[in-house]
mmCIF file of C-alpha atoms in Angstrom:
data_model
loop_
_atom_site.group_PDB
_atom_site.id
_atom_site.type_symbol
_atom_site.label_atom_id
_atom_site.label_comp_id
_atom_site.label_asym_id
_atom_site.label_seq_id
_atom_site.Cartn_x
_atom_site.Cartn_y
_atom_site.Cartn_z
ATOM 1 C CA MET A 1 -17.194 -17.322 16.139
ATOM 2 C CA GLY A 2 -20.544 -16.283 14.645
ATOM 3 C CA TRP A 3 -20.566 -12.636 15.728
ATOM 4 C CA ASP A 4 -21.450 -9.813 13.346
ATOM 5 C CA PHE A 5 -18.773 -7.373 12.176
ATOM 6 C CA GLU A 6 -19.639 -4.719 14.761
ATOM 7 C CA THR A 7 -19.334 -7.192 17.639
ATOM 8 C CA ARG A 8 -16.078 -8.668 16.360
ATOM 9 C CA ALA A 9 -14.657 -5.155 15.975
ATOM 10 C CA VAL A 10 -15.213 -4.522 19.684
ATOM 11 C CA HIS A 11 -14.469 -7.951 21.198
ATOM 12 C CA GLY A 12 -12.405 -9.913 18.677
ATOM 13 C CA GLY A 13 -8.708 -10.610 19.134
ATOM 14 C CA LEU A 14 -8.610 -9.530 22.771
ATOM 15 C CA HIS A 15 -7.262 -11.826 25.492
ATOM 16 C CA PRO A 16 -7.819 -10.280 28.959
ATOM 17 C CA GLU A 17 -6.486 -13.434 30.605
ATOM 18 C CA ARG A 18 -3.036 -12.655 29.162
ATOM 19 C CA ASN A 19 -3.039 -9.063 30.372
ATOM 20 C CA ALA A 20 -4.158 -9.047 34.027
ATOM 21 C CA GLY A 21 -7.798 -8.886 32.964
ATOM 22 C CA ALA A 22 -7.389 -5.719 30.875
ATOM 23 C CA THR A 23 -10.126 -5.409 28.246
ATOM 24 C CA VAL A 24 -7.750 -3.399 26.054
ATOM 25 C CA THR A 25 -4.325 -4.837 25.221
ATOM 26 C CA PRO A 26 -1.753 -2.646 27.027
ATOM 27 C CA ILE A 27 1.107 -0.827 25.347
ATOM 28 C CA TYR A 28 4.139 -3.098 25.641
ATOM 29 C CA ALA A 29 6.763 -0.363 25.434
ATOM 30 C CA THR A 30 9.812 -2.584 25.307
ATOM 31 C CA GLY A 31 12.471 -3.160 22.704
ATOM 32 C CA ALA A 32 13.166 -6.798 23.575
ATOM 33 C CA PHE A 33 11.841 -9.691 25.677
ATOM 34 C CA GLU A 34 13.587 -11.781 28.325
ATOM 35 C CA PHE A 35 13.865 -15.580 28.182
ATOM 36 C CA ALA A 36 14.265 -17.964 31.120
ATOM 37 C CA ASP A 37 17.134 -19.840 29.513
ATOM 38 C CA ALA A 38 19.338 -20.126 26.428
ATOM 39 C CA GLU A 39 17.226 -22.981 25.067
ATOM 40 C CA GLY A 40 14.130 -20.777 25.063
ATOM 41 C CA ILE A 41 15.704 -18.025 23.004
ATOM 42 C CA GLU A 42 17.214 -20.614 20.648
ATOM 43 C CA ASP A 43 13.740 -22.079 20.067
ATOM 44 C CA ALA A 44 12.364 -18.625 19.362
ATOM 45 C CA PHE A 45 15.042 -17.843 16.773
ATOM 46 C CA ALA A 46 14.569 -21.267 15.194
ATOM 47 C CA GLY A 47 10.841 -20.671 14.833
ATOM 48 C CA ARG A 48 9.933 -23.528 17.168
ATOM 49 C CA SER A 49 8.012 -21.200 19.467
ATOM 50 C CA GLY A 50 5.917 -18.111 18.956
ATOM 51 C CA ALA A 51 7.683 -16.147 21.660
ATOM 52 C CA HIS A 52 8.381 -12.470 21.091
ATOM 53 C CA ILE A 53 12.086 -11.723 20.649
ATOM 54 C CA TYR A 54 12.455 -8.109 19.595
ATOM 55 C CA SER A 55 9.796 -5.485 18.838
ATOM 56 C CA ARG A 56 11.166 -4.936 15.343
ATOM 57 C CA ILE A 57 9.883 -8.451 14.590
ATOM 58 C CA SER A 58 6.812 -8.755 16.828
ATOM 59 C CA ASN A 59 5.294 -7.212 19.931
ATOM 60 C CA PRO A 60 2.211 -8.147 22.006
ATOM 61 C CA THR A 61 0.428 -4.821 21.403
ATOM 62 C CA VAL A 62 1.145 -4.942 17.694
ATOM 63 C CA GLY A 63 0.230 -8.640 17.589
ATOM 64 C CA SER A 64 -3.145 -7.930 19.165
ATOM 65 C CA PHE A 65 -3.892 -5.294 16.521
ATOM 66 C CA GLU A 66 -2.806 -7.687 13.760
ATOM 67 C CA GLU A 67 -5.069 -10.412 15.130
ATOM 68 C CA ARG A 68 -8.052 -8.081 15.433
ATOM 69 C CA LEU A 69 -7.765 -6.708 11.919
ATOM 70 C CA CYS A 70 -7.093 -10.146 10.464
ATOM 71 C CA GLU A 71 -10.294 -11.383 12.100
ATOM 72 C CA LEU A 72 -12.275 -8.547 10.522
ATOM 73 C CA GLU A 73 -10.744 -9.394 7.127
ATOM 74 C CA GLN A 74 -11.391 -13.110 7.796
ATOM 75 C CA GLY A 75 -7.833 -13.791 6.723
ATOM 76 C CA LEU A 76 -5.085 -16.273 7.533
ATOM 77 C CA GLY A 77 -2.696 -13.828 9.176
ATOM 78 C CA ALA A 78 -1.616 -10.198 9.231
ATOM 79 C CA VAL A 79 1.558 -8.134 9.607
ATOM 80 C CA ALA A 80 1.391 -4.499 10.741
ATOM 81 C CA THR A 81 3.843 -1.928 9.403
ATOM 82 C CA SER A 82 4.964 1.610 10.154
ATOM 83 C CA SER A 83 2.812 3.165 7.392
ATOM 84 C CA GLY A 84 0.587 2.333 4.448
ATOM 85 C CA MET A 85 3.504 2.899 2.077
ATOM 86 C CA ALA A 86 5.580 0.464 4.134
ATOM 87 C CA ALA A 87 2.764 -2.069 3.778
ATOM 88 C CA VAL A 88 2.749 -1.766 -0.021
ATOM 89 C CA LEU A 89 6.550 -1.916 -0.234
ATOM 90 C CA SER A 90 6.767 -4.907 2.111
ATOM 91 C CA ALA A 91 4.111 -6.867 0.229
ATOM 92 C CA VAL A 92 5.936 -6.310 -3.067
ATOM 93 C CA LEU A 93 9.375 -7.177 -1.658
ATOM 94 C CA ALA A 94 7.962 -10.435 -0.285
ATOM 95 C CA LEU A 95 6.830 -11.427 -3.781
ATOM 96 C CA ALA A 96 9.291 -9.892 -6.253
ATOM 97 C CA GLY A 97 12.955 -9.109 -6.756
ATOM 98 C CA ALA A 98 15.326 -7.597 -9.290
ATOM 99 C CA GLY A 99 14.417 -8.573 -12.843
ATOM 100 C CA ASP A 100 10.783 -9.357 -12.005
ATOM 101 C CA VAL A 101 7.709 -7.703 -13.502
ATOM 102 C CA VAL A 102 4.746 -6.535 -11.405
ATOM 103 C CA ALA A 103 1.374 -5.638 -12.955
ATOM 104 C CA VAL A 104 0.087 -2.347 -11.568
ATOM 105 C CA SER A 105 -3.082 -0.318 -12.073
ATOM 106 C CA ARG A 106 -2.481 3.076 -13.656
ATOM 107 C CA SER A 107 -4.954 4.716 -11.299
ATOM 108 C CA LEU A 108 -2.942 5.055 -8.100
ATOM 109 C CA PHE A 109 -2.387 7.328 -5.139
ATOM 110 C CA SER A 110 0.618 9.482 -5.981
ATOM 111 C CA GLY A 111 2.882 7.982 -3.314
ATOM 112 C CA THR A 112 2.155 4.445 -4.503
ATOM 113 C CA LEU A 113 2.709 5.502 -8.105
ATOM 114 C CA ALA A 114 6.112 6.977 -7.225
ATOM 115 C CA LEU A 115 7.020 3.804 -5.336
ATOM 116 C CA PHE A 116 6.378 1.580 -8.352
ATOM 117 C CA ASP A 117 7.496 3.945 -11.095
ATOM 118 C CA SER A 118 10.648 5.234 -9.420
ATOM 119 C CA LEU A 119 11.998 3.478 -6.334
ATOM 120 C CA LEU A 120 11.074 -0.131 -7.158
ATOM 121 C CA ALA A 121 12.102 0.389 -10.774
ATOM 122 C CA ARG A 122 15.544 1.485 -9.510
ATOM 123 C CA LEU A 123 15.731 -1.804 -7.593
ATOM 124 C CA GLY A 124 15.079 -3.728 -10.802
ATOM 125 C CA ILE A 125 11.398 -4.528 -10.165
ATOM 126 C CA ARG A 126 9.703 -3.430 -13.371
ATOM 127 C CA PRO A 127 6.093 -2.141 -13.287
ATOM 128 C CA ALA A 128 3.778 -3.030 -16.177
ATOM 129 C CA PHE A 129 0.817 -0.658 -16.032
ATOM 130 C CA PHE A 130 -2.756 -1.428 -17.044
ATOM 131 C CA SER A 131 -6.174 0.219 -16.764
ATOM 132 C CA VAL A 132 -8.662 -1.515 -14.493
ATOM 133 C CA ASP A 133 -11.419 -1.191 -17.116
ATOM 134 C CA ASP A 134 -9.338 -2.613 -20.005
ATOM 135 C CA GLU A 135 -9.329 -6.425 -20.037
ATOM 136 C CA GLN A 136 -6.972 -6.602 -23.010
ATOM 137 C CA GLU A 137 -4.356 -4.490 -21.228
ATOM 138 C CA LEU A 138 -4.614 -6.756 -18.205
ATOM 139 C CA ASP A 139 -4.201 -9.854 -20.379
ATOM 140 C CA ASP A 140 -1.175 -8.267 -22.047
ATOM 141 C CA VAL A 141 0.591 -7.602 -18.740
ATOM 142 C CA LEU A 142 -0.334 -11.062 -17.442
ATOM 143 C CA ALA A 143 1.381 -12.509 -20.506
ATOM 144 C CA ALA A 144 4.623 -11.000 -19.158
ATOM 145 C CA GLN A 145 4.340 -13.395 -16.168
ATOM 146 C CA PRO A 146 4.290 -10.771 -13.391
ATOM 147 C CA ARG A 147 4.902 -11.753 -9.779
ATOM 148 C CA LEU A 148 1.711 -9.966 -8.690
ATOM 149 C CA VAL A 149 -1.181 -7.764 -9.764
ATOM 150 C CA PHE A 150 -1.633 -4.593 -7.693
ATOM 151 C CA VAL A 151 -4.871 -2.604 -7.727
ATOM 152 C CA GLU A 152 -6.783 -0.167 -5.525
ATOM 153 C CA ALA A 153 -10.340 -1.209 -4.645
ATOM 154 C CA ILE A 154 -11.456 2.371 -5.292
ATOM 155 C CA GLY A 155 -8.884 4.544 -7.012
ATOM 156 C CA ASN A 156 -7.584 7.580 -5.147
ATOM 157 C CA PRO A 157 -8.420 10.179 -6.425
ATOM 158 C CA ARG A 158 -9.871 8.985 -9.747
ATOM 159 C CA LEU A 159 -12.538 7.010 -7.839
ATOM 160 C CA ASP A 160 -12.652 4.309 -10.498
ATOM 161 C CA VAL A 161 -13.931 1.010 -9.112
ATOM 162 C CA ALA A 162 -12.041 -2.126 -10.076
ATOM 163 C CA ASP A 163 -14.106 -5.253 -10.703
ATOM 164 C CA VAL A 164 -11.847 -7.165 -8.349
ATOM 165 C CA PRO A 165 -13.513 -10.596 -8.670
ATOM 166 C CA ALA A 166 -13.265 -10.481 -12.477
ATOM 167 C CA LEU A 167 -9.689 -9.203 -12.342
ATOM 168 C CA ALA A 168 -8.737 -11.859 -9.788
ATOM 169 C CA ALA A 169 -10.214 -14.630 -11.945
ATOM 170 C CA ARG A 170 -7.995 -13.613 -14.871
ATOM 171 C CA ALA A 171 -4.924 -13.252 -12.658
ATOM 172 C CA HIS A 172 -5.477 -16.611 -10.961
ATOM 173 C CA ALA A 173 -5.898 -18.319 -14.322
ATOM 174 C CA ALA A 174 -2.357 -17.096 -15.032
ATOM 175 C CA GLY A 175 -1.131 -18.229 -11.603
ATOM 176 C CA VAL A 176 -0.598 -14.677 -10.347
ATOM 177 C CA PRO A 177 -1.654 -13.409 -6.877
ATOM 178 C CA VAL A 178 -3.712 -10.222 -6.497
ATOM 179 C CA VAL A 179 -2.653 -7.534 -4.017
ATOM 180 C CA LEU A 180 -5.578 -5.238 -3.213
ATOM 181 C CA ASP A 181 -5.205 -1.811 -1.586
ATOM 182 C CA ALA A 182 -8.501 -1.640 0.306
ATOM 183 C CA THR A 183 -7.796 1.571 2.212
ATOM 184 C CA LEU A 184 -10.900 3.345 0.865
ATOM 185 C CA THR A 185 -13.287 0.453 1.428
ATOM 186 C CA THR A 186 -12.039 -1.118 4.688
ATOM 187 C CA PRO A 187 -13.270 -4.602 5.669
ATOM 188 C CA TRP A 188 -16.571 -3.044 6.770
ATOM 189 C CA ILE A 189 -17.673 -2.376 3.179
ATOM 190 C CA ALA A 190 -16.163 -5.616 1.862
ATOM 191 C CA THR A 191 -13.391 -7.977 2.864
ATOM 192 C CA GLY A 192 -10.620 -8.556 0.373
ATOM 193 C CA LYS A 193 -11.288 -12.266 0.731
ATOM 194 C CA SER A 194 -14.896 -11.893 -0.414
ATOM 195 C CA LEU A 195 -13.653 -10.008 -3.483
ATOM 196 C CA GLY A 196 -11.160 -12.726 -4.424
ATOM 197 C CA ALA A 197 -7.972 -10.864 -3.468
ATOM 198 C CA ASP A 198 -5.034 -12.873 -2.110
ATOM 199 C CA ILE A 199 -3.259 -10.074 -0.222
ATOM 200 C CA VAL A 200 -4.952 -7.007 1.250
ATOM 201 C CA VAL A 201 -3.067 -3.868 2.247
ATOM 202 C CA HIS A 202 -4.442 -0.932 4.216
ATOM 203 C CA SER A 203 -3.103 2.447 5.137
ATOM 204 C CA THR A 204 -4.444 2.169 8.675
ATOM 205 C CA THR A 205 -3.627 5.856 9.100
ATOM 206 C CA LYS A 206 -6.934 6.532 7.382
ATOM 207 C CA TYR A 207 -10.361 5.091 8.260
ATOM 208 C CA ILE A 208 -9.096 2.349 10.560
ATOM 209 C CA THR A 209 -7.456 4.807 12.963
ATOM 210 C CA GLY A 210 -10.204 7.297 12.234
ATOM 211 C CA GLY A 211 -9.038 10.404 14.061
ATOM 212 C CA GLY A 212 -5.752 11.264 12.374
ATOM 213 C CA THR A 213 -3.785 10.281 15.487
ATOM 214 C CA ALA A 214 -1.442 7.579 14.142
ATOM 215 C CA VAL A 215 0.390 6.501 10.995
ATOM 216 C CA GLY A 216 0.390 2.817 10.139
ATOM 217 C CA GLY A 217 -0.275 0.056 7.657
ATOM 218 C CA VAL A 218 -1.146 -3.609 7.568
ATOM 219 C CA ILE A 219 -0.870 -6.559 5.169
ATOM 220 C CA VAL A 220 -3.347 -9.445 5.370
ATOM 221 C CA ASP A 221 -2.976 -12.825 3.685
ATOM 222 C CA THR A 222 -6.533 -13.941 2.907
ATOM 223 C CA GLY A 223 -5.413 -17.589 2.806
ATOM 224 C CA GLN A 224 -6.659 -18.271 -0.717
ATOM 225 C CA PHE A 225 -3.489 -18.432 -2.822
ATOM 226 C CA GLY A 226 -1.474 -21.631 -3.120
ATOM 227 C CA TRP A 227 1.987 -20.384 -2.175
ATOM 228 C CA GLY A 228 3.390 -23.890 -2.443
ATOM 229 C CA ALA A 229 3.358 -23.489 -6.229
ATOM 230 C CA ALA A 230 5.217 -20.145 -6.175
ATOM 231 C CA THR A 231 8.617 -19.903 -7.859
ATOM 232 C CA PHE A 232 10.033 -16.780 -6.167
ATOM 233 C CA GLU A 233 12.964 -18.134 -4.160
ATOM 234 C CA PRO A 234 12.205 -16.531 -0.761
ATOM 235 C CA ILE A 235 8.642 -17.922 -0.919
ATOM 236 C CA VAL A 236 9.953 -21.334 -1.987
ATOM 237 C CA GLU A 237 12.389 -21.375 0.939
ATOM 238 C CA ALA A 238 9.684 -20.297 3.391
ATOM 239 C CA ALA A 239 7.371 -23.011 2.069
ATOM 240 C CA ARG A 240 10.042 -25.618 2.794
ATOM 241 C CA LYS A 241 10.511 -24.357 6.360
ATOM 242 C CA TYR A 242 6.998 -23.376 7.392
ATOM 243 C CA GLY A 243 4.658 -25.050 4.918
ATOM 244 C CA GLY A 244 3.109 -23.684 1.759
ATOM 245 C CA ARG A 245 0.099 -22.153 3.473
ATOM 246 C CA PHE A 246 2.204 -19.787 5.597
ATOM 247 C CA ALA A 247 4.997 -19.135 3.084
ATOM 248 C CA PHE A 248 3.968 -15.566 2.270
ATOM 249 C CA LEU A 249 3.449 -14.532 5.901
ATOM 250 C CA ALA A 250 6.762 -16.099 6.949
ATOM 251 C CA THR A 251 8.616 -14.356 4.126
ATOM 252 C CA LEU A 252 6.921 -11.088 4.962
ATOM 253 C CA ARG A 253 7.806 -11.145 8.641
ATOM 254 C CA LYS A 254 11.148 -12.970 8.702
ATOM 255 C CA THR A 255 12.703 -11.803 5.438
ATOM 256 C CA VAL A 256 11.185 -8.372 4.797
ATOM 257 C CA LEU A 257 9.966 -6.822 8.057
ATOM 258 C CA GLN A 258 12.823 -8.157 10.163
ATOM 259 C CA ASN A 259 15.447 -6.860 7.746
ATOM 260 C CA THR A 260 13.922 -3.528 6.721
ATOM 261 C CA GLY A 261 12.693 -2.443 10.151
ATOM 262 C CA ALA A 262 9.382 -1.152 8.743
ATOM 263 C CA CYS A 263 7.574 -2.317 11.877
ATOM 264 C CA ALA A 264 4.585 -0.753 13.617
ATOM 265 C CA SER A 265 5.176 0.903 16.969
ATOM 266 C CA PRO A 266 3.263 -0.415 20.005
ATOM 267 C CA PHE A 267 1.786 3.035 20.667
ATOM 268 C CA SER A 268 0.496 3.387 17.096
ATOM 269 C CA ALA A 269 -0.948 -0.138 17.230
ATOM 270 C CA PHE A 270 -2.718 0.758 20.483
ATOM 271 C CA LEU A 271 -4.329 3.827 18.884
ATOM 272 C CA GLN A 272 -5.300 1.903 15.762
ATOM 273 C CA SER A 273 -6.869 -0.900 17.811
ATOM 274 C CA GLY A 274 -9.102 1.697 19.428
ATOM 275 C CA GLY A 275 -10.100 2.903 15.974
ATOM 276 C CA LEU A 276 -11.231 -0.577 14.962
ATOM 277 C CA GLU A 277 -13.892 -0.565 17.670
ATOM 278 C CA THR A 278 -15.794 2.325 16.068
ATOM 279 C CA LEU A 279 -14.982 1.531 12.433
ATOM 280 C CA ALA A 280 -18.466 0.303 11.527
ATOM 281 C CA LEU A 281 -20.191 3.331 13.046
ATOM 282 C CA ARG A 282 -17.832 5.775 11.370
ATOM 283 C CA MET A 283 -17.820 4.123 7.939
ATOM 284 C CA GLU A 284 -21.614 4.150 7.821
ATOM 285 C CA ARG A 285 -21.579 7.889 8.565
ATOM 286 C CA HIS A 286 -18.692 8.620 6.162
ATOM 287 C CA CYS A 287 -20.529 6.874 3.333
ATOM 288 C CA ALA A 288 -23.909 8.455 4.104
ATOM 289 C CA ASN A 289 -22.424 11.950 4.358
ATOM 290 C CA ALA A 290 -20.404 11.538 1.146
ATOM 291 C CA LEU A 291 -23.518 10.494 -0.734
ATOM 292 C CA ALA A 292 -25.504 13.411 0.722
ATOM 293 C CA LEU A 293 -22.796 15.915 -0.244
ATOM 294 C CA SER A 294 -22.355 14.480 -3.737
ATOM 295 C CA LEU A 295 -26.116 14.596 -4.399
ATOM 296 C CA ALA A 296 -26.379 18.153 -3.109
ATOM 297 C CA LEU A 297 -23.468 19.425 -5.188
ATOM 298 C CA ASP A 298 -24.537 17.471 -8.277
ATOM 299 C CA ALA A 299 -27.959 19.112 -8.112
ATOM 300 C CA ARG A 300 -26.586 22.682 -8.126
ATOM 301 C CA GLY A 301 -26.613 23.025 -11.899
ATOM 302 C CA ASP A 302 -23.794 25.608 -11.798
ATOM 303 C CA GLY A 303 -21.215 23.615 -13.751
ATOM 304 C CA THR A 304 -19.652 21.913 -10.731
ATOM 305 C CA VAL A 305 -18.657 18.399 -11.845
ATOM 306 C CA VAL A 306 -19.039 15.834 -9.070
ATOM 307 C CA ASN A 307 -17.319 12.450 -9.137
ATOM 308 C CA TYR A 308 -18.556 9.831 -6.658
ATOM 309 C CA PRO A 309 -19.223 6.119 -7.313
ATOM 310 C CA GLY A 310 -22.558 6.420 -5.494
ATOM 311 C CA LEU A 311 -23.998 8.763 -8.122
ATOM 312 C CA PRO A 312 -26.033 6.955 -10.802
ATOM 313 C CA GLY A 313 -24.202 9.005 -13.444
ATOM 314 C CA SER A 314 -20.776 7.698 -12.412
ATOM 315 C CA PRO A 315 -19.269 5.325 -15.007
ATOM 316 C CA TRP A 316 -18.335 3.049 -12.097
ATOM 317 C CA HIS A 317 -21.670 3.123 -10.292
ATOM 318 C CA GLY A 318 -22.766 -0.277 -11.623
ATOM 319 C CA THR A 319 -19.578 -2.035 -10.551
ATOM 320 C CA ALA A 320 -19.607 -0.305 -7.162
ATOM 321 C CA ARG A 321 -23.219 -1.274 -6.529
ATOM 322 C CA LYS A 322 -22.534 -4.874 -7.567
ATOM 323 C CA LEU A 323 -19.539 -5.216 -5.246
ATOM 324 C CA TYR A 324 -20.383 -2.898 -2.358
ATOM 325 C CA GLY A 325 -24.162 -2.597 -2.254
ATOM 326 C CA GLU A 326 -25.290 0.795 -0.994
ATOM 327 C CA TRP A 327 -21.937 1.876 0.455
ATOM 328 C CA TYR A 328 -19.535 3.779 -1.788
ATOM 329 C CA GLY A 329 -16.879 5.142 0.542
ATOM 330 C CA GLY A 330 -16.185 8.550 2.025
ATOM 331 C CA LEU A 331 -14.144 10.163 -0.772
ATOM 332 C CA LEU A 332 -15.406 12.345 -3.622
ATOM 333 C CA THR A 333 -13.989 14.960 -5.974
ATOM 334 C CA ILE A 334 -15.358 18.082 -7.611
ATOM 335 C CA LYS A 335 -14.165 20.097 -10.608
ATOM 336 C CA VAL A 336 -14.880 23.811 -10.340
ATOM 337 C CA GLY A 337 -13.626 25.251 -13.630
ATOM 338 C CA SER A 338 -10.113 26.507 -12.946
ATOM 339 C CA ARG A 339 -7.136 26.259 -10.620
ATOM 340 C CA ASP A 340 -7.746 29.752 -9.276
ATOM 341 C CA ARG A 341 -11.360 28.989 -8.442
ATOM 342 C CA ALA A 342 -10.368 25.682 -6.823
ATOM 343 C CA PHE A 343 -8.001 27.586 -4.528
ATOM 344 C CA GLU A 344 -10.696 30.160 -3.777
ATOM 345 C CA VAL A 345 -13.279 27.502 -2.924
ATOM 346 C CA ILE A 346 -10.795 25.719 -0.646
ATOM 347 C CA ASN A 347 -9.893 28.980 1.081
ATOM 348 C CA ARG A 348 -13.548 29.921 1.682
ATOM 349 C CA LEU A 349 -14.410 26.679 3.465
ATOM 350 C CA SER A 350 -14.821 27.138 7.196
ATOM 351 C CA LEU A 351 -15.692 23.628 8.465
ATOM 352 C CA ALA A 352 -13.486 21.515 6.201
ATOM 353 C CA LYS A 353 -9.802 21.276 7.071
ATOM 354 C CA ARG A 354 -7.028 21.822 4.523
ATOM 355 C CA LEU A 355 -4.505 19.005 4.959
ATOM 356 C CA ALA A 356 -2.925 15.975 3.267
ATOM 357 C CA ASN A 357 -4.860 13.063 4.712
ATOM 358 C CA LEU A 358 -8.171 11.262 4.328
ATOM 359 C CA GLY A 359 -10.379 9.056 6.460
ATOM 360 C CA ASP A 360 -10.287 11.443 9.400
ATOM 361 C CA ALA A 361 -13.410 12.065 11.493
ATOM 362 C CA ARG A 362 -13.193 15.633 10.148
ATOM 363 C CA THR A 363 -14.012 16.675 6.591
ATOM 364 C CA LEU A 364 -10.739 17.325 4.723
ATOM 365 C CA VAL A 365 -9.916 18.983 1.400
ATOM 366 C CA ILE A 366 -6.847 19.210 -0.810
ATOM 367 C CA HIS A 367 -5.903 20.378 -4.309
ATOM 368 C CA PRO A 368 -4.157 17.264 -5.725
ATOM 369 C CA ALA A 369 -2.528 18.876 -8.773
ATOM 370 C CA SER A 370 -0.480 21.362 -6.735
ATOM 371 C CA THR A 371 0.339 18.969 -3.896
ATOM 372 C CA MET A 372 0.445 15.185 -4.143
ATOM 373 C CA TYR A 373 0.679 15.085 -7.964
ATOM 374 C CA ARG A 374 2.837 18.187 -8.490
ATOM 375 C CA ASP A 375 5.848 16.092 -9.599
ATOM 376 C CA CYS A 376 3.861 13.687 -11.808
ATOM 377 C CA THR A 377 3.764 13.864 -15.590
ATOM 378 C CA GLY A 378 0.694 15.074 -17.433
ATOM 379 C CA GLU A 379 -0.038 11.505 -18.511
ATOM 380 C CA GLN A 380 0.207 10.233 -14.949
ATOM 381 C CA ARG A 381 -2.154 12.958 -13.735
ATOM 382 C CA GLU A 382 -4.604 12.090 -16.479
ATOM 383 C CA HIS A 383 -4.620 8.410 -15.488
ATOM 384 C CA ALA A 384 -5.225 9.442 -11.863
ATOM 385 C CA GLY A 385 -8.086 11.742 -12.864
ATOM 386 C CA VAL A 386 -6.214 14.841 -11.636
ATOM 387 C CA SER A 387 -6.892 18.191 -13.317
ATOM 388 C CA ASP A 388 -5.974 21.735 -12.280
ATOM 389 C CA ASP A 389 -9.542 22.459 -11.163
ATOM 390 C CA LEU A 390 -9.975 19.263 -9.107
ATOM 391 C CA ILE A 391 -10.662 19.328 -5.356
ATOM 392 C CA ARG A 392 -10.518 16.075 -3.377
ATOM 393 C CA ILE A 393 -12.923 15.875 -0.450
ATOM 394 C CA SER A 394 -12.654 13.334 2.356
ATOM 395 C CA VAL A 395 -16.084 13.597 3.953
ATOM 396 C CA GLY A 396 -16.105 13.393 7.734
ATOM 397 C CA ILE A 397 -18.659 12.296 10.297
ATOM 398 C CA GLU A 398 -19.984 15.759 11.196
ATOM 399 C CA SER A 399 -23.608 16.727 10.521
ATOM 400 C CA ALA A 400 -24.356 16.211 6.831
ATOM 401 C CA ARG A 401 -26.347 19.455 6.839
ATOM 402 C CA ASP A 402 -23.352 21.415 8.119
ATOM 403 C CA ILE A 403 -20.979 19.823 5.589
ATOM 404 C CA VAL A 404 -23.327 20.599 2.682
ATOM 405 C CA ALA A 405 -23.836 24.178 3.892
ATOM 406 C CA ASP A 406 -20.067 24.728 4.116
ATOM 407 C CA PHE A 407 -19.497 23.699 0.493
ATOM 408 C CA ARG A 408 -22.557 25.561 -0.773
ATOM 409 C CA ASN A 409 -21.348 28.759 0.870
ATOM 410 C CA ALA A 410 -17.819 28.323 -0.485
ATOM 411 C CA LEU A 411 -19.000 27.646 -4.040
ATOM 412 C CA ASP A 412 -21.530 30.496 -3.949
ATOM 413 C CA SER A 413 -18.928 33.035 -2.831
ATOM 414 C CA ALA A 414 -15.951 31.859 -4.890
#
């Protein structure tokens, strides 16, 4: 199919002939699916048919969303989950077990950091941290033979930009797959496949849903890693049963998702599918508005420190421009001098909403140090770029003039 991204986002992965001519896949609100005979259900459990058995494993509404997002990522297959955190956890559990090492970027969203540093460590999966701009650190952790390398395309909230193709080349030379959290870029800015990543995870709660109406996640296999050469036993077993190409996806769905129950709900998948149709329009506006706000605040000359990869003064501007062209995402941060002033600025905003999310159609703000990173160590906050005077801004799709005016007024009066 030779359609552009925008066209595929609207029309791809839909099969009206399967759904009474409906141009939107209906919500299949059912826990399980009936079979005509015992042989049919046996074939389904044996993997000889693609029939739906139980919505914890697969569901037509969820499957449609998976197909649509996979097509936008130009991947081999996708598995939707109940949240972005469930997507990260599921991807790791499909590739690593007790006693294994996983290489992880130090610059991480606080929930992901806690997952690797606390919960997975308790399960015996040991994180080896590295900085995305330190090649020697990456080589050192690769020498420990990790099961995977995990990195965010754009760090949240540090906004450092990983040179994913260069990182992937080093990881692949060591025989290690790269798992890329592309929540902040989405496949509209760049597909994980084009960057050289092997697995892409998204918190679909964010830009993909777009309106803050659903929580979800997704994992996409880009089809580039040779799973037949993997040594992790669940992958090896899946390769024997389903072939090396589909070993990761089979392990993910049949070993992890089926047994943890971290599945997406049909209703959430329905809402997220609707979000895909306007993703290109919204991402263009998010990026344009974020750049406009960052330029306006950077030009104030009042000591406000603006961090956005689209600014020429950003240490990651060159990498971002090389990988993503003129689009730098919808997230930026500002430092305003002190914790008290950060609170005052946040409280004086009238358009922006104060809540713990990003990627909404609305402009959102939060004080990371007192919220998401309140339980992190000083070193962890430093690696994430979090200081007491930092405000994270998820720029919405409102009028850029109104957004800029709101922040100017708040900063002037704080």
